[in-house]
Short mmCIF file of C-alpha atoms (C1' of nucleotides) in Angstrom, two decimals:
data_model
loop_
_atom_site.label_atom_id
_atom_site.label_comp_id
_atom_site.label_asym_id
_atom_site.label_seq_id
_atom_site.Cartn_x
_atom_site.Cartn_y
_atom_site.Cartn_z
CA UNK P 1 59.81 99.62 97.84
CA UNK P 2 59.32 98.10 101.12
CA UNK P 3 58.85 100.35 104.02
CA UNK P 4 61.84 99.25 105.86
CA UNK P 5 64.01 100.29 102.72
CA UNK P 6 62.29 103.62 102.35
CA UNK P 7 63.06 103.97 106.29
CA UNK P 8 66.69 103.26 105.66
CA UNK P 9 66.85 105.67 102.93
CA UNK P 10 65.19 108.27 104.86
CA UNK P 11 67.77 107.69 107.55
CA UNK P 12 70.60 108.51 105.32
CA UNK P 13 72.64 111.49 106.32
CA UNK P 14 71.78 112.84 102.94
CA UNK P 15 68.01 112.68 103.43
CA UNK P 16 67.55 112.59 107.31
CA UNK P 17 67.00 116.46 107.80
CA UNK P 18 65.19 116.89 104.81
CA UNK P 19 61.57 118.12 105.02
CA UNK P 20 58.95 115.54 104.60
CA UNK P 21 57.79 117.00 101.56
CA UNK P 22 61.34 116.93 99.80
CA UNK P 23 61.80 113.42 100.65
CA UNK P 24 58.43 112.37 99.35
CA UNK P 25 58.68 114.31 96.10
CA UNK P 26 62.57 112.74 95.54
CA UNK P 27 61.32 109.22 96.35
CA UNK P 28 58.12 109.56 94.11
CA UNK P 29 60.06 110.78 91.13
CA UNK P 30 62.48 108.00 91.68
CA UNK P 31 62.66 104.54 89.83
CA UNK P 32 63.37 101.66 92.11
CA UNK P 33 65.31 98.99 90.04
CA UNK P 34 66.51 95.57 90.28
CA UNK P 35 69.84 94.55 88.64
CA UNK P 36 71.45 91.24 88.06
CA UNK P 37 75.18 91.10 88.93
CA UNK P 38 77.72 92.33 86.72
CA UNK P 39 75.33 95.07 85.06
CA UNK P 40 76.80 98.59 84.09
CA UNK P 41 74.48 100.96 85.63
CA UNK P 42 76.24 104.18 84.47
CA UNK P 43 79.08 105.05 82.15
CA UNK P 44 81.75 107.80 82.68
CA UNK P 45 81.40 110.35 80.00
CA UNK P 46 77.77 110.07 80.20
CA UNK P 47 75.64 113.20 81.30
CA UNK P 48 74.38 112.75 84.82
CA UNK P 49 70.93 112.16 84.74
CA UNK P 50 70.17 110.23 88.21
CA UNK P 51 71.22 110.37 91.65
CA UNK P 52 71.65 106.69 92.55
CA UNK P 53 71.07 105.06 95.74
CA UNK P 54 72.06 101.47 96.54
CA UNK P 55 69.15 100.04 98.53
CA UNK P 56 70.41 96.17 98.33
CA UNK P 57 73.51 94.56 96.93
CA UNK P 58 76.71 95.82 96.06
CA UNK P 59 77.86 98.25 93.23
CA UNK P 60 81.67 98.96 92.12
CA UNK P 61 82.64 102.33 91.04
CA UNK P 62 85.43 102.21 88.62
CA UNK P 63 87.29 104.52 85.88
CA UNK P 64 88.92 103.69 82.76
CA UNK P 65 91.69 105.30 80.73
CA UNK P 66 93.47 104.14 77.62
CA UNK P 67 92.58 100.59 78.31
CA UNK P 68 93.47 100.64 81.85
CA UNK P 69 90.68 100.30 84.56
CA UNK P 70 90.83 100.86 88.23
CA UNK P 71 88.45 100.69 90.96
CA UNK P 72 87.42 103.80 92.96
CA UNK P 73 85.22 102.83 95.53
CA UNK P 74 82.59 100.08 96.43
CA UNK P 75 79.23 101.33 97.52
CA UNK P 76 77.16 99.04 99.99
CA UNK P 77 73.62 99.72 101.15
CA UNK P 78 72.59 102.24 101.81
CA UNK P 79 74.78 104.49 100.21
CA UNK P 80 74.46 106.92 97.18
CA UNK P 81 76.89 107.65 94.52
CA UNK P 82 77.94 110.38 91.82
CA UNK P 83 76.15 113.21 93.93
CA UNK P 84 78.85 115.64 92.49
CA UNK P 85 78.15 114.99 88.93
CA UNK P 86 74.07 115.47 89.36
CA UNK P 87 74.56 118.86 91.19
CA UNK P 88 76.82 120.31 88.59
CA UNK P 89 74.98 118.91 85.85
CA UNK P 90 78.08 117.37 84.42
CA UNK P 91 79.29 114.12 82.72
CA UNK P 92 80.23 111.04 85.16
CA UNK P 93 84.11 110.65 85.91
CA UNK P 94 83.19 107.03 87.12
CA UNK P 95 81.30 104.08 85.75
CA UNK P 96 79.29 101.78 88.09
CA UNK P 97 78.42 98.35 87.89
CA UNK P 98 76.77 95.66 90.17
CA UNK P 99 78.84 93.11 91.89
CA UNK P 100 75.73 91.46 93.16
CA UNK P 101 72.14 91.32 92.61
CA UNK P 102 71.17 94.78 93.45
CA UNK P 103 68.50 97.09 94.09
CA UNK P 104 69.01 100.64 93.02
CA UNK P 105 66.87 103.81 93.49
CA UNK P 106 67.27 106.36 90.71
CA UNK P 107 66.34 109.76 91.41
CA UNK P 108 66.25 112.19 88.43
CA UNK P 109 68.88 114.81 88.64
CA UNK P 110 66.64 117.51 87.98
CA UNK P 111 64.59 116.80 91.21
CA UNK P 112 67.79 116.77 93.48
CA UNK P 113 68.89 120.17 92.08
CA UNK P 114 65.33 121.72 92.66
CA UNK P 115 65.19 120.47 96.01
CA UNK P 116 68.52 122.25 96.89
CA UNK P 117 66.53 125.29 96.15
CA UNK P 118 63.47 124.65 98.21
CA UNK P 119 64.64 122.86 101.22
CA UNK P 120 67.84 124.57 103.10
CA UNK P 121 68.22 121.32 105.34
CA UNK P 122 68.29 119.25 102.23
CA UNK P 123 71.06 121.92 100.98
CA UNK P 124 72.78 121.65 104.25
CA UNK P 125 72.80 118.04 104.07
CA UNK P 126 74.15 118.18 100.57
CA UNK P 127 77.12 120.25 101.69
CA UNK P 128 77.96 117.82 104.39
CA UNK P 129 77.87 114.88 102.16
CA UNK P 130 79.87 116.62 99.41
CA UNK P 131 82.49 117.74 102.03
CA UNK P 132 82.71 114.11 103.22
CA UNK P 133 83.11 112.71 99.67
CA UNK P 134 85.76 115.40 98.92
CA UNK P 135 87.75 114.54 102.02
CA UNK P 136 87.46 110.76 101.18
CA UNK P 137 89.19 111.41 98.23
CA UNK P 138 91.84 113.43 99.49
CA UNK P 139 92.47 110.62 101.94
CA UNK P 140 92.58 108.12 98.92
CA UNK P 141 95.23 110.16 97.27
CA UNK P 142 97.14 110.40 100.23
CA UNK P 143 96.72 106.59 100.55
CA UNK P 144 98.05 106.08 97.12
CA UNK P 145 101.01 108.50 97.21
CA UNK P 146 102.32 107.75 100.82
CA UNK P 147 101.87 103.79 101.11
CA UNK P 148 103.11 100.76 99.39
CA UNK P 149 100.88 98.25 98.33
CA UNK P 150 101.17 95.87 101.23
CA UNK P 151 100.85 98.93 103.51
CA UNK P 152 97.20 99.81 101.89
CA UNK P 153 96.29 96.15 102.00
CA UNK P 154 97.13 95.84 105.97
CA UNK P 155 95.31 99.05 106.75
CA UNK P 156 92.32 98.38 104.62
CA UNK P 157 92.19 94.99 106.55
CA UNK P 158 92.24 96.55 109.98
CA UNK P 159 89.61 98.98 108.95
CA UNK P 160 87.48 96.38 107.64
CA UNK P 161 87.79 94.36 110.73
CA UNK P 162 86.49 97.16 112.67
CA UNK P 163 83.55 97.90 110.37
CA UNK P 164 82.87 94.08 110.56
CA UNK P 165 82.62 94.00 114.15
CA UNK P 166 86.33 93.42 115.13
CA UNK P 167 86.23 89.97 115.50
CA UNK P 168 89.33 89.28 114.03
CA UNK P 169 87.83 87.65 110.95
CA UNK P 170 87.33 89.75 107.92
CA UNK P 171 84.78 88.40 105.24
CA UNK P 172 85.99 89.79 101.83
CA UNK P 173 82.72 90.85 100.40
CA UNK P 174 83.90 90.61 96.82
CA UNK P 175 86.50 89.05 94.59
CA UNK P 176 89.95 89.66 95.32
CA UNK P 177 90.66 91.01 91.76
CA UNK P 178 88.29 93.79 92.69
CA UNK P 179 90.04 94.23 96.10
CA UNK P 180 93.45 94.53 94.13
CA UNK P 181 92.01 97.19 91.72
CA UNK P 182 90.67 99.14 94.50
CA UNK P 183 93.94 99.06 96.44
CA UNK P 184 95.71 99.99 93.27
CA UNK P 185 97.71 97.03 92.53
CA UNK P 186 97.33 93.88 90.09
CA UNK P 187 95.74 90.63 91.34
CA UNK P 188 99.29 88.91 91.38
CA UNK P 189 100.74 91.39 93.61
CA UNK P 190 97.63 91.14 96.15
CA UNK P 191 98.45 87.44 96.47
CA UNK P 192 102.24 88.52 97.21
CA UNK P 193 101.03 91.23 99.44
CA UNK P 194 99.00 88.98 101.40
CA UNK P 195 102.00 86.46 101.67
CA UNK P 196 103.96 89.39 103.05
CA UNK P 197 101.37 89.97 105.78
CA UNK P 198 101.39 86.22 106.77
CA UNK P 199 104.44 86.88 108.91
CA UNK P 200 102.09 89.73 110.69
CA UNK P 201 99.27 87.01 111.44
CA UNK P 202 97.24 87.44 108.36
CA UNK P 203 95.82 84.05 107.36
CA UNK P 204 93.89 83.58 103.90
CA UNK P 205 91.41 80.98 103.34
CA UNK P 206 89.23 81.88 100.40
CA UNK P 207 87.15 84.71 101.00
CA UNK P 208 87.82 84.69 104.72
CA UNK P 209 90.82 86.59 106.14
CA UNK P 210 91.90 85.86 109.71
CA UNK P 211 93.86 88.27 111.81
CA UNK P 212 95.87 86.56 114.21
CA UNK P 213 98.27 89.40 115.70
CA UNK P 214 96.28 92.58 115.52
CA UNK P 215 99.25 94.33 117.44
CA UNK P 216 101.88 93.25 115.14
CA UNK P 217 99.58 93.96 111.91
CA UNK P 218 98.99 97.45 113.61
CA UNK P 219 102.91 97.89 113.91
CA UNK P 220 103.31 97.22 110.48
CA UNK P 221 100.28 99.18 108.87
CA UNK P 222 100.88 102.19 111.15
CA UNK P 223 97.19 103.41 110.48
CA UNK P 224 96.61 107.12 110.30
CA UNK P 225 93.58 108.80 111.40
CA UNK P 226 93.94 111.34 108.52
CA UNK P 227 93.71 108.68 105.97
CA UNK P 228 91.87 105.63 107.50
CA UNK P 229 89.24 107.17 109.66
CA UNK P 230 85.90 107.91 108.67
CA UNK P 231 85.90 111.42 109.81
CA UNK M 1 93.36 145.07 101.11
CA UNK M 2 93.49 147.00 97.62
CA UNK M 3 90.25 147.49 95.73
CA UNK M 4 91.48 145.30 92.91
CA UNK M 5 92.11 142.36 95.20
CA UNK M 6 88.56 142.68 96.87
CA UNK M 7 87.27 142.73 93.08
CA UNK M 8 89.17 139.72 92.28
CA UNK M 9 87.92 137.84 95.34
CA UNK M 10 84.19 139.08 94.78
CA UNK M 11 84.72 137.56 91.19
CA UNK M 12 85.49 134.03 92.52
CA UNK M 13 82.94 131.30 91.78
CA UNK M 14 82.51 131.07 95.13
CA UNK M 15 81.65 134.77 96.19
CA UNK M 16 80.59 136.11 92.70
CA UNK M 17 76.57 135.25 93.38
CA UNK M 18 76.47 136.13 97.07
CA UNK M 19 74.60 139.09 98.20
CA UNK M 20 76.50 142.06 98.80
CA UNK M 21 75.89 141.84 102.51
CA UNK M 22 77.10 138.51 102.69
CA UNK M 23 80.38 139.23 100.86
CA UNK M 24 80.81 142.33 102.94
CA UNK M 25 80.66 140.44 106.32
CA UNK M 26 82.69 137.67 105.41
CA UNK M 27 85.57 140.12 103.78
CA UNK M 28 85.17 142.45 107.00
CA UNK M 29 85.26 139.37 109.53
CA UNK M 30 88.60 138.36 107.63
CA UNK M 31 92.26 139.03 108.25
CA UNK M 32 94.51 140.02 105.30
CA UNK M 33 97.94 138.81 106.12
CA UNK M 34 101.39 138.77 104.50
CA UNK M 35 103.61 135.93 104.72
CA UNK M 36 107.15 135.44 103.78
CA UNK M 37 107.99 132.17 101.70
CA UNK M 38 108.29 128.91 103.49
CA UNK M 39 105.69 129.76 106.32
CA UNK M 40 103.54 127.04 107.43
CA UNK M 41 100.01 128.54 107.33
CA UNK M 42 97.88 125.55 108.45
CA UNK M 43 98.90 122.24 109.96
CA UNK M 44 97.00 119.05 109.23
CA UNK M 45 95.10 117.68 112.47
CA UNK M 46 94.61 121.44 113.74
CA UNK M 47 90.90 122.25 113.70
CA UNK M 48 89.77 124.35 110.74
CA UNK M 49 89.36 127.85 112.11
CA UNK M 50 89.61 129.73 109.05
CA UNK M 51 88.80 129.70 105.17
CA UNK M 52 91.83 130.96 103.30
CA UNK M 53 91.97 132.69 100.44
CA UNK M 54 95.21 133.11 98.32
CA UNK M 55 94.99 136.91 97.13
CA UNK M 56 98.80 136.89 95.88
CA UNK M 57 101.83 134.51 95.95
CA UNK M 58 101.87 130.91 96.05
CA UNK M 59 100.60 128.10 98.42
CA UNK M 60 101.67 124.51 98.40
CA UNK M 61 98.92 121.99 100.22
CA UNK M 62 100.57 118.88 101.26
CA UNK M 63 100.16 116.21 103.64
CA UNK M 64 102.44 114.06 105.65
CA UNK M 65 102.33 110.48 107.20
CA UNK M 66 104.95 108.40 108.81
CA UNK M 67 107.64 110.63 108.01
CA UNK M 68 106.86 110.76 104.16
CA UNK M 69 105.42 113.71 102.68
CA UNK M 70 103.56 114.83 99.47
CA UNK M 71 102.20 117.53 97.70
CA UNK M 72 98.57 117.52 97.00
CA UNK M 73 97.92 120.85 95.12
CA UNK M 74 99.52 124.53 94.51
CA UNK M 75 97.08 127.15 94.92
CA UNK M 76 97.48 130.40 92.97
CA UNK M 77 95.72 133.52 93.24
CA UNK M 78 92.85 133.94 93.64
CA UNK M 79 92.02 130.65 95.03
CA UNK M 80 90.57 129.09 98.29
CA UNK M 81 91.53 126.26 100.29
CA UNK M 82 90.40 123.89 102.79
CA UNK M 83 86.59 124.75 102.33
CA UNK M 84 85.71 121.18 103.12
CA UNK M 85 87.29 121.15 106.75
CA UNK M 86 85.77 124.48 107.33
CA UNK M 87 82.14 123.49 106.37
CA UNK M 88 82.12 120.47 108.33
CA UNK M 89 84.06 121.82 111.42
CA UNK M 90 86.57 119.09 111.08
CA UNK M 91 90.46 119.05 111.23
CA UNK M 92 92.30 120.04 108.47
CA UNK M 93 93.52 116.87 106.30
CA UNK M 94 96.33 119.00 104.66
CA UNK M 95 98.95 121.44 105.73
CA UNK M 96 99.83 124.51 103.70
CA UNK M 97 102.85 126.63 103.17
CA UNK M 98 103.85 129.53 101.23
CA UNK M 99 106.04 129.02 98.38
CA UNK M 100 106.46 132.66 97.52
CA UNK M 101 105.81 135.98 99.64
CA UNK M 102 102.20 135.75 99.65
CA UNK M 103 99.20 137.36 100.66
CA UNK M 104 96.54 135.61 102.28
CA UNK M 105 93.05 136.42 103.67
CA UNK M 106 91.54 134.50 106.38
CA UNK M 107 87.97 134.16 107.10
CA UNK M 108 86.43 132.90 110.29
CA UNK M 109 84.99 129.38 109.73
CA UNK M 110 82.31 130.12 111.90
CA UNK M 111 81.22 133.35 109.47
CA UNK M 112 81.35 130.87 106.49
CA UNK M 113 78.73 128.37 108.21
CA UNK M 114 76.79 131.23 109.17
CA UNK M 115 76.50 132.65 105.83
CA UNK M 116 75.64 129.23 104.29
CA UNK M 117 72.19 129.50 106.13
CA UNK M 118 71.71 133.20 105.39
CA UNK M 119 72.37 133.30 101.74
CA UNK M 120 71.01 130.92 99.41
CA UNK M 121 72.95 131.89 96.63
CA UNK M 122 76.07 131.58 98.49
CA UNK M 123 75.09 128.16 99.82
CA UNK M 124 74.61 127.09 95.96
CA UNK M 125 77.91 128.32 95.18
CA UNK M 126 79.54 126.66 97.88
CA UNK M 127 77.87 123.28 96.62
CA UNK M 128 79.36 123.84 93.32
CA UNK M 129 82.78 124.61 94.77
CA UNK M 130 82.61 121.46 96.72
CA UNK M 131 81.44 119.39 93.93
CA UNK M 132 84.58 120.70 91.75
CA UNK M 133 86.90 119.96 94.54
CA UNK M 134 85.50 116.45 94.87
CA UNK M 135 85.58 116.01 91.11
CA UNK M 136 89.24 117.21 90.98
CA UNK M 137 90.33 114.74 93.72
CA UNK M 138 88.71 111.97 92.04
CA UNK M 139 90.47 112.83 88.84
CA UNK M 140 93.99 113.04 90.81
CA UNK M 141 92.92 109.37 92.12
CA UNK M 142 92.72 108.32 88.60
CA UNK M 143 95.82 110.15 87.58
CA UNK M 144 97.84 108.35 90.26
CA UNK M 145 96.56 104.70 89.80
CA UNK M 146 96.18 104.66 85.82
CA UNK M 147 99.51 106.52 84.93
CA UNK M 148 103.08 105.99 85.09
CA UNK M 149 105.37 108.92 86.25
CA UNK M 150 106.40 110.17 83.01
CA UNK M 151 102.81 109.97 81.76
CA UNK M 152 101.78 112.29 84.53
CA UNK M 153 104.58 114.49 83.91
CA UNK M 154 103.95 114.63 80.16
CA UNK M 155 100.25 115.58 80.83
CA UNK M 156 100.87 118.10 83.27
CA UNK M 157 103.22 119.78 80.95
CA UNK M 158 100.66 119.90 78.29
CA UNK M 159 97.66 121.11 80.72
CA UNK M 160 100.26 123.90 82.12
CA UNK M 161 101.33 124.88 78.42
CA UNK M 162 97.54 125.59 77.93
CA UNK M 163 97.24 127.50 81.02
CA UNK M 164 100.11 129.53 80.26
CA UNK M 165 98.87 130.58 77.02
CA UNK M 166 99.79 127.66 74.73
CA UNK M 167 103.05 129.27 73.37
CA UNK M 168 105.09 125.97 73.71
CA UNK M 169 107.21 127.24 76.61
CA UNK M 170 106.20 126.35 80.14
CA UNK M 171 107.58 128.15 83.02
CA UNK M 172 107.63 125.83 86.11
CA UNK M 173 106.21 128.34 88.68
CA UNK M 174 108.08 126.64 91.82
CA UNK M 175 110.99 124.14 92.32
CA UNK M 176 111.23 120.83 90.58
CA UNK M 177 111.49 119.25 93.99
CA UNK M 178 107.87 120.47 94.59
CA UNK M 179 106.59 119.44 91.23
CA UNK M 180 108.09 115.96 91.83
CA UNK M 181 106.13 115.61 94.98
CA UNK M 182 102.92 117.06 93.40
CA UNK M 183 103.39 114.33 90.67
CA UNK M 184 103.99 111.60 93.11
CA UNK M 185 107.66 110.76 92.47
CA UNK M 186 111.02 111.65 93.92
CA UNK M 187 112.99 114.33 92.38
CA UNK M 188 115.42 111.99 90.92
CA UNK M 189 112.63 110.35 89.19
CA UNK M 190 111.51 113.46 87.71
CA UNK M 191 114.77 114.51 86.16
CA UNK M 192 114.68 110.99 84.65
CA UNK M 193 111.05 111.47 83.36
CA UNK M 194 112.16 114.50 81.94
CA UNK M 195 115.00 112.62 80.07
CA UNK M 196 112.47 110.32 78.79
CA UNK M 197 110.51 113.04 77.36
CA UNK M 198 113.52 114.64 75.45
CA UNK M 199 112.87 112.10 72.75
CA UNK M 200 109.27 113.48 72.57
CA UNK M 201 110.60 117.25 72.30
CA UNK M 202 110.76 118.13 75.83
CA UNK M 203 113.58 120.45 76.32
CA UNK M 204 114.25 121.68 80.07
CA UNK M 205 116.50 124.63 80.87
CA UNK M 206 116.42 125.66 84.39
CA UNK M 207 112.80 126.51 85.24
CA UNK M 208 111.73 126.71 81.63
CA UNK M 209 110.46 123.78 79.58
CA UNK M 210 110.13 123.94 75.75
CA UNK M 211 107.94 121.75 74.07
CA UNK M 212 108.87 121.55 70.43
CA UNK M 213 106.87 118.56 69.38
CA UNK M 214 103.29 119.10 70.69
CA UNK M 215 102.09 116.21 68.41
CA UNK M 216 104.56 113.82 69.60
CA UNK M 217 104.01 114.69 73.37
CA UNK M 218 100.44 114.40 73.04
CA UNK M 219 101.08 110.95 71.44
CA UNK M 220 102.81 109.72 74.30
CA UNK M 221 100.66 111.44 76.93
CA UNK M 222 97.23 110.61 75.54
CA UNK M 223 95.30 113.35 77.51
CA UNK M 224 91.90 112.20 78.75
CA UNK M 225 89.33 114.65 79.51
CA UNK M 226 88.19 112.89 82.36
CA UNK M 227 91.27 112.92 83.93
CA UNK M 228 93.12 116.46 82.89
CA UNK M 229 90.44 118.73 81.92
CA UNK M 230 89.01 121.39 84.49
CA UNK M 231 85.51 120.27 84.14
"C1'" DC N 1 80.89 66.85 85.01
"C1'" DG N 2 83.08 70.19 82.16
"C1'" DA N 3 84.18 74.71 80.59
"C1'" DC N 4 85.32 78.91 82.42
"C1'" DT N 5 86.87 82.41 85.63
"C1'" DT N 6 89.67 83.37 89.42
"C1'" DA N 7 93.58 82.87 92.39
"C1'" DT N 8 98.10 81.69 93.10
"C1'" DT N 9 103.16 80.96 92.15
"C1'" DG N 10 107.23 81.56 89.11
"C1'" DA N 11 110.41 83.79 86.37
"C1'" DT N 12 111.59 88.12 84.20
"C1'" DG N 13 111.67 93.05 83.04
"C1'" DG N 14 110.47 97.63 83.95
"C1'" DT N 15 109.39 101.34 86.92
"C1'" DA N 16 110.23 103.79 90.89
"C1'" DG N 17 112.92 104.81 95.52
"C1'" DT N 18 117.34 105.13 97.94
"C1'" DC N 19 122.13 106.35 98.63
"C1'" DA N 20 125.76 108.83 96.89
"C1'" DA N 21 128.59 112.01 94.24
"C1'" DT N 22 128.78 115.97 91.61
"C1'" DA N 23 127.09 120.17 89.35
"C1'" DA N 24 123.85 123.87 89.16
"C1'" DT N 25 121.46 127.35 91.36
"C1'" DG N 26 119.92 130.62 94.40
"C1'" DG N 27 120.04 133.55 98.47
"C1'" DT N 28 123.06 136.25 101.73
"C1'" DG N 29 126.21 139.05 103.72
"C1'" DG N 30 130.16 141.46 103.05
"C1'" DC U 1 128.05 143.37 92.94
"C1'" DC U 2 130.35 139.36 94.15
"C1'" DA U 3 131.95 135.79 96.81
"C1'" DC U 4 130.21 132.29 99.48
"C1'" DC U 5 126.93 129.16 101.14
"C1'" DA U 6 123.44 126.22 101.39
"C1'" DT U 7 120.05 124.04 98.88
"C1'" DT U 8 118.43 121.99 94.70
"C1'" DA U 9 119.08 119.44 90.56
"C1'" DT U 10 121.46 115.88 88.21
"C1'" DT U 11 123.51 111.49 87.22
"C1'" DG U 12 124.97 106.70 88.18
"C1'" DA U 13 124.81 102.56 90.87
"C1'" DC U 14 122.14 99.83 93.37
"C1'" DT U 15 117.60 97.96 95.25
"C1'" DA U 16 112.86 97.34 96.08
"C1'" DC U 17 108.54 97.21 94.54
"C1'" DC U 18 105.33 96.12 91.06
"C1'" DA U 19 103.63 94.69 86.54
"C1'" DT U 20 103.60 91.35 82.88
"C1'" DC U 21 103.64 86.59 80.98
"C1'" DA U 22 103.02 81.99 81.74
"C1'" DA U 23 101.46 77.87 84.09
"C1'" DT U 24 99.05 75.48 87.23
"C1'" DA U 25 95.47 75.05 91.16
"C1'" DA U 26 91.24 76.18 92.59
"C1'" DG U 27 86.65 77.64 92.57
"C1'" DT U 28 81.93 78.69 90.32
"C1'" DC U 29 78.11 77.96 87.40
"C1'" DG U 30 75.78 76.22 83.87
#
DNA sequence: CGACTTATTGATGGTAGTCAATAATGGTGG
DNA sequence: CCACCATTATTGACTACCATCAATAAGTCG
């Protein structure tokens, strides 16, 4: 692992306050692996063997049931996934696949659970991280139950614009097919939702989306801190 | 508080492994209050001041945005709510109101956070409980995104039947209006979903639902362990 | 370049939301 | 206990949103 990657992981909220020894143990026990795009890293229903940290690339968390599939979230560097399953020693609820060439650190679940007992600061960080994930999931339930497809897209665009520097140009980091699944609609419907937003100053050109009327889009989207904010 | 109530709370996964002292501190610092039906106990957007334990009665967790409202979950005795907001010292994402005459133990958030640091067993239980809540929320996202209204109703009925003793008779514990909101549809649509399920042996009579063709209902509902199971 | 995947657009059907009217239910006060 | 009233539940008609199917266009990658 490159030193700057180790530093980035160390700086994650989950590891920032951990003791040096705890962090060292976890990273030493972990495997850093490289994967090409499109590789399934974990399968729902499998027992949770590793905590995963996306060091580089892009990972899609998705779930299936009865032949249908939906994207739950996108994990960018440096982010972790499936902490909950690891902690309670359960099966994964979600599958994960790489969307790009990616580098993933895999830490044995047993090590994570052990560290919980020996490092109170780490335990506290785990609590914070879990609570954050829980609240994110509740927000997503609200997003799905209280908004239409176009509303979800509009709010996603506004949020993504801020994340990318509020330049008014959003770069979709992945295929529209994936975005549609993340937003809970079909690809066809996403196209139509984009058309609907054209009147609100949303101009799509390939993977680039220009927001030319932020005010108007906000009026339409009606962002809600209790759904769209990070905290 | 009646001794049997204290015992029931002590037996909650969240408190079962806590030290006697921790548990005593928390309960002594708490207020046990009685509320009539329809009282709003907490409001989304308010800072999280208390961890709530439903000792008796029934509490609806719900959320609003832009004039729309949806039920997120129903908390029965003995269950807790809004642990995540309490732990991270944040505002509530959900509101809570009593559906029946209820008795609620309110434990100051500060006490809970303090106990986290002094009682490792309690901290471990908090981690488990948070992970459980997180996974429940992810399952609800899957339920909403992967299933139709009638599918959600069918699976809810099957699950509720098991909870109530698998007698084939489900007693709705609250108004259909609330159930419809919990399942993510309008009351009118819930009525129609019940009609749809009549062909699958679902007979509604007021608050009682008789399942006369469990096999057929299962074939229609296609329950999924990764959505419908408790763990 | 050519084959394959992804994106868009149109046509159509189904699922769900809204509005309105009526029936059933439940709580309250007499 | 009953009558009354307010709320809830159901049903119908209509509309809006979304999924599916199909065809074409646009990218992408070997």
